[in-house]
Amino acid sequence: MAGVASPLQYGDPPHLGPFVLQARLRVGPAGLVYLGQGSDGRAVSVAVLTRGAATDPAARDRFVTGIREATASRSGVRGWMARATRGRTAVADAAPQVLAMDGGSAPWVATPYEPDRAGAERFLEPVLVRGTLIGEQHGPDFAPHWISDRSPALPAPPKGAPPPVETRRSVIIAGVVLTVLLVLLAVMAWLLLRSDEEVQPPPKPLPPTMFVPTPPPVPASPEPGQPTTSPSPARSGTGTPGPRPGDEDEGSPI
């Protein structure tokens, strides 16, 4: 791991729990160690697993178990697993004081920061397992599939507050008020329509139809002494020839 403090980079959490992170102290395949500050101004060392190690149940369990064993060892309560092996008990006895921890989806641990002593990075040592898990190391080493992931595991964002829920009494009152308003609106609409019907003047009656009889046509009779005109036949047609010239005076009284 790199032991020189460096500024925070993109993707680093700004705070973990009540601790504000200020710089990077170490970066390793199992996790990252940050320099933080508590609410009381105390400098702390905060170790958090990488994103790949946090998704590995076995690696996450080794990390959280080491923290809990160190806490139980300092409090005088030893678990069954701590009493079973001396090696792990010795590691728990040499571990620094645990100020706070989180064993959720993004586990982390905070210890007092001392420049000349190992801090929270001590709990990252059992995360990587080399050889076999029984007794001393035997056989070739193996590397987890997530060893190349150096991004810190970020805790899930806090859930938003649930929407406010009104009481049953307020819901009933709101329903009654809404019903009254709808009834008043319906009554006002009915009154407006009724007033329009009453104000509208009645239609004017049409004038009566007057029938004026017209007299029947009277045929015109010729005056006595005047000859009646009759259609003259065509020259080319057949029939009685018309009057000749000089015969106009025929039939006049002598």
PDB file of C-alpha atoms in Angstrom:
ATOM      1  CA  MET A   1       0.000   0.000   0.000  1.00  0.00           C
ATOM      2  CA  ALA A   2       1.059   3.593  -0.573  1.00  0.00           C
ATOM      3  CA  GLY A   3       1.800   5.365   2.709  1.00  0.00           C
ATOM      4  CA  VAL A   4       1.798   8.986   1.482  1.00  0.00           C
ATOM      5  CA  ALA A   5      -1.325  11.046   2.025  1.00  0.00           C
ATOM      6  CA  SER A   6      -2.919  12.290  -1.182  1.00  0.00           C
ATOM      7  CA  PRO A   7      -5.969  14.432  -1.893  1.00  0.00           C
ATOM      8  CA  LEU A   8      -9.371  12.879  -2.322  1.00  0.00           C
ATOM      9  CA  GLN A   9     -10.200  11.828  -5.858  1.00  0.00           C
ATOM     10  CA  TYR A  10     -13.395  11.585  -7.840  1.00  0.00           C
ATOM     11  CA  GLY A  11     -15.487   8.745  -6.450  1.00  0.00           C
ATOM     12  CA  ASP A  12     -14.225   9.009  -2.865  1.00  0.00           C
ATOM     13  CA  PRO A  13     -16.986   9.431  -0.291  1.00  0.00           C
ATOM     14  CA  PRO A  14     -16.960  12.864   1.378  1.00  0.00           C
ATOM     15  CA  HIS A  15     -17.902  11.347   4.714  1.00  0.00           C
ATOM     16  CA  LEU A  16     -18.515   7.976   6.315  1.00  0.00           C
ATOM     17  CA  GLY A  17     -20.862   7.980   9.257  1.00  0.00           C
ATOM     18  CA  PRO A  18     -20.058  10.925  11.537  1.00  0.00           C
ATOM     19  CA  PHE A  19     -16.512  11.302  10.137  1.00  0.00           C
ATOM     20  CA  VAL A  20     -15.526  13.790   7.439  1.00  0.00           C
ATOM     21  CA  LEU A  21     -12.849  12.431   5.095  1.00  0.00           C
ATOM     22  CA  GLN A  22      -9.942  14.759   4.300  1.00  0.00           C
ATOM     23  CA  ALA A  23      -7.292  12.751   2.400  1.00  0.00           C
ATOM     24  CA  ARG A  24      -6.194   9.325   1.220  1.00  0.00           C
ATOM     25  CA  LEU A  25      -3.635   7.509   3.373  1.00  0.00           C
ATOM     26  CA  ARG A  26      -3.338   4.087   1.717  1.00  0.00           C
ATOM     27  CA  VAL A  27      -4.738   2.356  -1.355  1.00  0.00           C
ATOM     28  CA  GLY A  28      -4.680  -1.442  -1.596  1.00  0.00           C
ATOM     29  CA  PRO A  29      -6.435  -4.281  -3.391  1.00  0.00           C
ATOM     30  CA  ALA A  30      -8.666  -4.998  -0.378  1.00  0.00           C
ATOM     31  CA  GLY A  31      -9.653  -1.463   0.534  1.00  0.00           C
ATOM     32  CA  LEU A  32      -8.741   2.167   1.004  1.00  0.00           C
ATOM     33  CA  VAL A  33      -7.698   4.053   4.137  1.00  0.00           C
ATOM     34  CA  TYR A  34      -8.632   7.699   4.631  1.00  0.00           C
ATOM     35  CA  LEU A  35      -7.655  10.402   7.050  1.00  0.00           C
ATOM     36  CA  GLY A  36     -10.794  11.779   8.645  1.00  0.00           C
ATOM     37  CA  GLN A  37     -11.999  14.020  11.389  1.00  0.00           C
ATOM     38  CA  GLY A  38     -14.706  13.367  13.960  1.00  0.00           C
ATOM     39  CA  SER A  39     -17.356  15.751  15.181  1.00  0.00           C
ATOM     40  CA  ASP A  40     -15.152  16.551  18.176  1.00  0.00           C
ATOM     41  CA  GLY A  41     -12.169  17.438  15.962  1.00  0.00           C
ATOM     42  CA  ARG A  42     -10.320  14.165  16.636  1.00  0.00           C
ATOM     43  CA  ALA A  43      -8.211  12.757  13.782  1.00  0.00           C
ATOM     44  CA  VAL A  44      -9.269   9.258  12.777  1.00  0.00           C
ATOM     45  CA  SER A  45      -8.192   6.581  10.337  1.00  0.00           C
ATOM     46  CA  VAL A  46     -11.082   5.142   8.296  1.00  0.00           C
ATOM     47  CA  ALA A  47     -10.768   1.921   6.253  1.00  0.00           C
ATOM     48  CA  VAL A  48     -13.412   0.956   3.699  1.00  0.00           C
ATOM     49  CA  LEU A  49     -13.495  -2.077   1.404  1.00  0.00           C
ATOM     50  CA  THR A  50     -13.232  -1.738  -2.325  1.00  0.00           C
ATOM     51  CA  ARG A  51     -16.337  -2.133  -4.405  1.00  0.00           C
ATOM     52  CA  GLY A  52     -15.315  -5.607  -5.546  1.00  0.00           C
ATOM     53  CA  ALA A  53     -14.437  -6.831  -2.045  1.00  0.00           C
ATOM     54  CA  ALA A  54     -17.707  -5.474  -0.668  1.00  0.00           C
ATOM     55  CA  THR A  55     -19.651  -7.543  -3.194  1.00  0.00           C
ATOM     56  CA  ASP A  56     -17.761 -10.710  -2.176  1.00  0.00           C
ATOM     57  CA  PRO A  57     -19.632 -12.215   0.830  1.00  0.00           C
ATOM     58  CA  ALA A  58     -16.549 -14.095   2.064  1.00  0.00           C
ATOM     59  CA  ALA A  59     -14.265 -11.048   1.947  1.00  0.00           C
ATOM     60  CA  ARG A  60     -16.875  -8.863   3.584  1.00  0.00           C
ATOM     61  CA  ASP A  61     -17.394 -11.441   6.347  1.00  0.00           C
ATOM     62  CA  ARG A  62     -13.651 -11.632   7.092  1.00  0.00           C
ATOM     63  CA  PHE A  63     -13.457  -7.873   7.362  1.00  0.00           C
ATOM     64  CA  VAL A  64     -16.487  -7.514   9.641  1.00  0.00           C
ATOM     65  CA  THR A  65     -15.495 -10.538  11.779  1.00  0.00           C
ATOM     66  CA  GLY A  66     -12.028  -9.113  12.425  1.00  0.00           C
ATOM     67  CA  ILE A  67     -13.549  -5.821  13.573  1.00  0.00           C
ATOM     68  CA  ARG A  68     -16.018  -7.516  15.903  1.00  0.00           C
ATOM     69  CA  GLU A  69     -13.332  -9.773  17.389  1.00  0.00           C
ATOM     70  CA  ALA A  70     -11.140  -6.760  18.115  1.00  0.00           C
ATOM     71  CA  THR A  71     -14.063  -4.997  19.784  1.00  0.00           C
ATOM     72  CA  ALA A  72     -14.894  -8.083  21.874  1.00  0.00           C
ATOM     73  CA  SER A  73     -11.228  -8.538  22.845  1.00  0.00           C
ATOM     74  CA  ARG A  74     -10.954  -4.995  24.194  1.00  0.00           C
ATOM     75  CA  SER A  75     -14.238  -5.302  26.073  1.00  0.00           C
ATOM     76  CA  GLY A  76     -13.140  -8.593  27.722  1.00  0.00           C
ATOM     77  CA  VAL A  77     -15.708 -10.749  25.900  1.00  0.00           C
ATOM     78  CA  ARG A  78     -14.112 -13.356  23.608  1.00  0.00           C
ATOM     79  CA  GLY A  79     -16.164 -15.163  21.048  1.00  0.00           C
ATOM     80  CA  TRP A  80     -15.941 -18.832  20.275  1.00  0.00           C
ATOM     81  CA  MET A  81     -13.982 -18.208  17.108  1.00  0.00           C
ATOM     82  CA  ALA A  82     -11.517 -15.955  18.954  1.00  0.00           C
ATOM     83  CA  ARG A  83     -10.817 -18.645  21.551  1.00  0.00           C
ATOM     84  CA  ALA A  84     -10.448 -21.358  18.901  1.00  0.00           C
ATOM     85  CA  THR A  85      -7.276 -19.971  17.295  1.00  0.00           C
ATOM     86  CA  ARG A  86      -4.424 -18.146  18.984  1.00  0.00           C
ATOM     87  CA  GLY A  87      -3.288 -16.480  15.824  1.00  0.00           C
ATOM     88  CA  ARG A  88      -6.483 -14.571  15.303  1.00  0.00           C
ATOM     89  CA  THR A  89      -6.654 -13.724  19.013  1.00  0.00           C
ATOM     90  CA  ALA A  90      -3.192 -12.233  18.828  1.00  0.00           C
ATOM     91  CA  VAL A  91      -4.212 -10.157  15.842  1.00  0.00           C
ATOM     92  CA  ALA A  92      -7.304  -8.990  17.708  1.00  0.00           C
ATOM     93  CA  ASP A  93      -5.214  -8.031  20.733  1.00  0.00           C
ATOM     94  CA  ALA A  94      -2.825  -6.008  18.545  1.00  0.00           C
ATOM     95  CA  ALA A  95      -5.637  -4.271  16.639  1.00  0.00           C
ATOM     96  CA  PRO A  96      -6.276  -0.584  17.350  1.00  0.00           C
ATOM     97  CA  GLN A  97      -9.304   0.711  19.181  1.00  0.00           C
ATOM     98  CA  VAL A  98     -12.491   0.674  17.136  1.00  0.00           C
ATOM     99  CA  LEU A  99     -14.338   3.982  17.348  1.00  0.00           C
ATOM    100  CA  ALA A 100     -17.161   3.161  14.931  1.00  0.00           C
ATOM    101  CA  MET A 101     -18.006   0.649  12.221  1.00  0.00           C
ATOM    102  CA  ASP A 102     -20.633  -0.272   9.660  1.00  0.00           C
ATOM    103  CA  GLY A 103     -21.125  -3.839   8.485  1.00  0.00           C
ATOM    104  CA  GLY A 104     -23.666  -3.116   5.758  1.00  0.00           C
ATOM    105  CA  SER A 105     -23.276  -3.240   1.997  1.00  0.00           C
ATOM    106  CA  ALA A 106     -20.256  -0.881   2.158  1.00  0.00           C
ATOM    107  CA  PRO A 107     -18.491  -1.869   5.432  1.00  0.00           C
ATOM    108  CA  TRP A 108     -15.999   0.518   7.026  1.00  0.00           C
ATOM    109  CA  VAL A 109     -14.225   0.959  10.364  1.00  0.00           C
ATOM    110  CA  ALA A 110     -12.780   3.999  12.117  1.00  0.00           C
ATOM    111  CA  THR A 111      -9.854   3.977  14.584  1.00  0.00           C
ATOM    112  CA  PRO A 112      -7.759   6.729  16.207  1.00  0.00           C
ATOM    113  CA  TYR A 113      -5.120   8.119  13.859  1.00  0.00           C
ATOM    114  CA  GLU A 114      -1.515   7.762  15.050  1.00  0.00           C
ATOM    115  CA  PRO A 115       1.203   8.528  12.489  1.00  0.00           C
ATOM    116  CA  ASP A 116       3.676   6.051  13.964  1.00  0.00           C
ATOM    117  CA  ARG A 117       1.242   3.155  14.416  1.00  0.00           C
ATOM    118  CA  ALA A 118      -1.000   1.107  12.150  1.00  0.00           C
ATOM    119  CA  GLY A 119      -4.583   2.257  12.174  1.00  0.00           C
ATOM    120  CA  ALA A 120      -7.683   1.022  10.378  1.00  0.00           C
ATOM    121  CA  GLU A 121      -5.554  -0.668   7.685  1.00  0.00           C
ATOM    122  CA  ARG A 122      -4.914  -3.496  10.179  1.00  0.00           C
ATOM    123  CA  PHE A 123      -8.448  -4.805   9.529  1.00  0.00           C
ATOM    124  CA  LEU A 124      -7.803  -5.044   5.787  1.00  0.00           C
ATOM    125  CA  GLU A 125      -5.107  -7.695   6.252  1.00  0.00           C
ATOM    126  CA  PRO A 126      -7.428 -10.741   6.715  1.00  0.00           C
ATOM    127  CA  VAL A 127      -9.568  -9.777   3.702  1.00  0.00           C
ATOM    128  CA  LEU A 128      -7.037 -11.165   1.214  1.00  0.00           C
ATOM    129  CA  VAL A 129      -6.489 -14.911   1.779  1.00  0.00           C
ATOM    130  CA  ARG A 130      -3.386 -16.575   0.399  1.00  0.00           C
ATOM    131  CA  GLY A 131      -2.859 -20.324   0.119  1.00  0.00           C
ATOM    132  CA  THR A 132      -5.415 -22.447   1.986  1.00  0.00           C
ATOM    133  CA  LEU A 133      -7.681 -21.508   4.846  1.00  0.00           C
ATOM    134  CA  ILE A 134      -6.433 -24.213   7.268  1.00  0.00           C
ATOM    135  CA  GLY A 135      -3.241 -24.060   9.320  1.00  0.00           C
ATOM    136  CA  GLU A 136      -0.172 -22.712   7.621  1.00  0.00           C
ATOM    137  CA  GLN A 137      -0.089 -21.673   4.003  1.00  0.00           C
ATOM    138  CA  HIS A 138       0.077 -24.563   1.541  1.00  0.00           C
ATOM    139  CA  GLY A 139      -0.059 -24.603  -2.204  1.00  0.00           C
ATOM    140  CA  PRO A 140       0.023 -21.746  -4.686  1.00  0.00           C
ATOM    141  CA  ASP A 141      -1.501 -18.391  -3.920  1.00  0.00           C
ATOM    142  CA  PHE A 142      -4.686 -17.283  -5.650  1.00  0.00           C
ATOM    143  CA  ALA A 143      -6.055 -13.837  -6.358  1.00  0.00           C
ATOM    144  CA  PRO A 144      -9.713 -12.891  -6.108  1.00  0.00           C
ATOM    145  CA  HIS A 145     -11.528 -11.786  -9.224  1.00  0.00           C
ATOM    146  CA  TRP A 146     -12.031  -8.286  -7.766  1.00  0.00           C
ATOM    147  CA  ILE A 147      -8.369  -7.579  -6.930  1.00  0.00           C
ATOM    148  CA  SER A 148      -8.014  -5.065  -9.767  1.00  0.00           C
ATOM    149  CA  ASP A 149     -10.940  -2.952  -8.558  1.00  0.00           C
ATOM    150  CA  ARG A 150      -9.571  -0.011  -6.544  1.00  0.00           C
ATOM    151  CA  SER A 151     -12.805   1.990  -6.266  1.00  0.00           C
ATOM    152  CA  PRO A 152     -14.205   2.426  -2.747  1.00  0.00           C
ATOM    153  CA  ALA A 153     -17.521   0.866  -1.874  1.00  0.00           C
ATOM    154  CA  LEU A 154     -20.008   3.666  -1.421  1.00  0.00           C
ATOM    155  CA  PRO A 155     -22.939   3.300   0.952  1.00  0.00           C
ATOM    156  CA  ALA A 156     -26.397   3.438  -0.516  1.00  0.00           C
ATOM    157  CA  PRO A 157     -27.955   6.910  -0.558  1.00  0.00           C
ATOM    158  CA  PRO A 158     -30.321   7.523   2.335  1.00  0.00           C
ATOM    159  CA  LYS A 159     -33.944   6.871   1.616  1.00  0.00           C
ATOM    160  CA  GLY A 160     -36.146   9.898   1.352  1.00  0.00           C
ATOM    161  CA  ALA A 161     -38.721  10.659   3.943  1.00  0.00           C
ATOM    162  CA  PRO A 162     -42.070   8.990   3.316  1.00  0.00           C
ATOM    163  CA  PRO A 163     -44.794  11.261   1.961  1.00  0.00           C
ATOM    164  CA  PRO A 164     -46.953  12.862   4.629  1.00  0.00           C
ATOM    165  CA  VAL A 165     -50.126  10.949   5.351  1.00  0.00           C
ATOM    166  CA  GLU A 166     -53.223  12.809   6.441  1.00  0.00           C
ATOM    167  CA  THR A 167     -55.340  11.539   9.288  1.00  0.00           C
ATOM    168  CA  ARG A 168     -58.704   9.931   8.701  1.00  0.00           C
ATOM    169  CA  ARG A 169     -60.509  12.889  10.218  1.00  0.00           C
ATOM    170  CA  SER A 170     -58.852  15.396   7.877  1.00  0.00           C
ATOM    171  CA  VAL A 171     -59.653  13.205   4.869  1.00  0.00           C
ATOM    172  CA  ILE A 172     -63.343  13.024   5.878  1.00  0.00           C
ATOM    173  CA  ILE A 173     -63.511  16.788   6.409  1.00  0.00           C
ATOM    174  CA  ALA A 174     -61.898  17.435   3.034  1.00  0.00           C
ATOM    175  CA  GLY A 175     -64.415  15.069   1.371  1.00  0.00           C
ATOM    176  CA  VAL A 176     -67.375  16.822   3.001  1.00  0.00           C
ATOM    177  CA  VAL A 177     -66.113  20.261   1.979  1.00  0.00           C
ATOM    178  CA  LEU A 178     -65.574  19.087  -1.588  1.00  0.00           C
ATOM    179  CA  THR A 179     -69.102  17.634  -1.716  1.00  0.00           C
ATOM    180  CA  VAL A 180     -70.630  20.885  -0.432  1.00  0.00           C
ATOM    181  CA  LEU A 181     -68.725  22.904  -3.016  1.00  0.00           C
ATOM    182  CA  LEU A 182     -69.910  20.634  -5.823  1.00  0.00           C
ATOM    183  CA  VAL A 183     -73.544  20.947  -4.657  1.00  0.00           C
ATOM    184  CA  LEU A 184     -73.273  24.743  -4.497  1.00  0.00           C
ATOM    185  CA  LEU A 185     -71.765  24.812  -7.973  1.00  0.00           C
ATOM    186  CA  ALA A 186     -74.603  22.693  -9.333  1.00  0.00           C
ATOM    187  CA  VAL A 187     -77.243  24.939  -7.689  1.00  0.00           C
ATOM    188  CA  MET A 188     -75.635  28.093  -9.084  1.00  0.00           C
ATOM    189  CA  ALA A 189     -75.522  26.616 -12.565  1.00  0.00           C
ATOM    190  CA  TRP A 190     -79.197  25.628 -12.329  1.00  0.00           C
ATOM    191  CA  LEU A 191     -80.187  29.134 -11.164  1.00  0.00           C
ATOM    192  CA  LEU A 192     -78.254  30.758 -13.991  1.00  0.00           C
ATOM    193  CA  LEU A 193     -79.918  28.582 -16.599  1.00  0.00           C
ATOM    194  CA  ARG A 194     -83.334  29.211 -15.093  1.00  0.00           C
ATOM    195  CA  SER A 195     -82.852  32.981 -15.012  1.00  0.00           C
ATOM    196  CA  ASP A 196     -81.858  32.952 -18.678  1.00  0.00           C
ATOM    197  CA  GLU A 197     -85.073  31.134 -19.559  1.00  0.00           C
ATOM    198  CA  GLU A 198     -87.223  33.626 -17.591  1.00  0.00           C
ATOM    199  CA  VAL A 199     -85.577  36.775 -18.968  1.00  0.00           C
ATOM    200  CA  GLN A 200     -85.850  35.695 -22.585  1.00  0.00           C
ATOM    201  CA  PRO A 201     -88.904  37.516 -24.165  1.00  0.00           C
ATOM    202  CA  PRO A 202     -91.603  35.404 -25.812  1.00  0.00           C
ATOM    203  CA  PRO A 203     -91.476  35.286 -29.594  1.00  0.00           C
ATOM    204  CA  LYS A 204     -93.689  37.809 -31.460  1.00  0.00           C
ATOM    205  CA  PRO A 205     -96.747  36.303 -33.220  1.00  0.00           C
ATOM    206  CA  LEU A 206     -96.781  36.361 -36.972  1.00  0.00           C
ATOM    207  CA  PRO A 207     -99.275  38.752 -38.654  1.00  0.00           C
ATOM    208  CA  PRO A 208    -102.545  37.105 -39.718  1.00  0.00           C
ATOM    209  CA  THR A 209    -102.825  36.058 -43.326  1.00  0.00           C
ATOM    210  CA  MET A 210    -105.402  38.151 -45.288  1.00  0.00           C
ATOM    211  CA  PHE A 211    -107.020  36.697 -48.363  1.00  0.00           C
ATOM    212  CA  VAL A 212    -108.354  39.347 -50.857  1.00  0.00           C
ATOM    213  CA  PRO A 213    -110.616  37.687 -53.510  1.00  0.00           C
ATOM    214  CA  THR A 214    -110.100  38.916 -57.040  1.00  0.00           C
ATOM    215  CA  PRO A 215    -113.100  39.220 -59.470  1.00  0.00           C
ATOM    216  CA  PRO A 216    -113.238  36.707 -62.288  1.00  0.00           C
ATOM    217  CA  PRO A 217    -112.097  37.928 -65.681  1.00  0.00           C
ATOM    218  CA  VAL A 218    -114.857  39.397 -67.911  1.00  0.00           C
ATOM    219  CA  PRO A 219    -114.575  38.580 -71.648  1.00  0.00           C
ATOM    220  CA  ALA A 220    -114.463  41.684 -73.812  1.00  0.00           C
ATOM    221  CA  SER A 221    -117.403  41.873 -76.350  1.00  0.00           C
ATOM    222  CA  PRO A 222    -116.881  43.736 -79.662  1.00  0.00           C
ATOM    223  CA  GLU A 223    -118.798  46.969 -80.178  1.00  0.00           C
ATOM    224  CA  PRO A 224    -121.700  46.750 -82.623  1.00  0.00           C
ATOM    225  CA  GLY A 225    -120.856  47.844 -86.133  1.00  0.00           C
ATOM    226  CA  GLN A 226    -117.210  46.825 -85.929  1.00  0.00           C
ATOM    227  CA  PRO A 227    -116.069  43.757 -87.849  1.00  0.00           C
ATOM    228  CA  THR A 228    -114.484  41.035 -85.954  1.00  0.00           C
ATOM    229  CA  THR A 229    -111.019  40.171 -86.798  1.00  0.00           C
ATOM    230  CA  SER A 230    -110.268  36.669 -87.760  1.00  0.00           C
ATOM    231  CA  PRO A 231    -106.959  35.111 -88.550  1.00  0.00           C
ATOM    232  CA  SER A 232    -106.129  35.254 -92.231  1.00  0.00           C
ATOM    233  CA  PRO A 233    -104.876  32.060 -93.769  1.00  0.00           C
ATOM    234  CA  ALA A 234    -101.477  31.900 -95.238  1.00  0.00           C
ATOM    235  CA  ARG A 235    -101.093  32.526 -98.859  1.00  0.00           C
ATOM    236  CA  SER A 236     -99.619  29.183 -99.571  1.00  0.00           C
ATOM    237  CA  GLY A 237    -102.150  27.361 -97.470  1.00  0.00           C
ATOM    238  CA  THR A 238    -105.563  26.118 -98.410  1.00  0.00           C
ATOM    239  CA  GLY A 239    -108.842  27.567 -97.187  1.00  0.00           C
ATOM    240  CA  THR A 240    -111.063  30.496 -97.769  1.00  0.00           C
ATOM    241  CA  PRO A 241    -109.278  33.248 -99.596  1.00  0.00           C
ATOM    242  CA  GLY A 242    -108.968  36.525 -97.776  1.00  0.00           C
ATOM    243  CA  PRO A 243    -110.627  39.727 -98.857  1.00  0.00           C
ATOM    244  CA  ARG A 244    -109.472  41.234-102.071  1.00  0.00           C
ATOM    245  CA  PRO A 245    -108.597  44.818-102.612  1.00  0.00           C
ATOM    246  CA  GLY A 246    -111.709  46.887-103.288  1.00  0.00           C
ATOM    247  CA  ASP A 247    -113.946  44.605-101.378  1.00  0.00           C
ATOM    248  CA  GLU A 248    -113.591  46.454 -98.086  1.00  0.00           C
ATOM    249  CA  ASP A 249    -116.749  48.492 -98.658  1.00  0.00           C
ATOM    250  CA  GLU A 250    -118.900  45.534 -99.347  1.00  0.00           C
ATOM    251  CA  GLY A 251    -121.578  45.045 -96.856  1.00  0.00           C
ATOM    252  CA  SER A 252    -121.615  48.661 -95.744  1.00  0.00           C
ATOM    253  CA  PRO A 253    -125.077  50.278 -95.709  1.00  0.00           C
ATOM    254  CA  ILE A 254    -126.117  52.173 -98.825  1.00  0.00           C
TER     255      ILE A 254
END
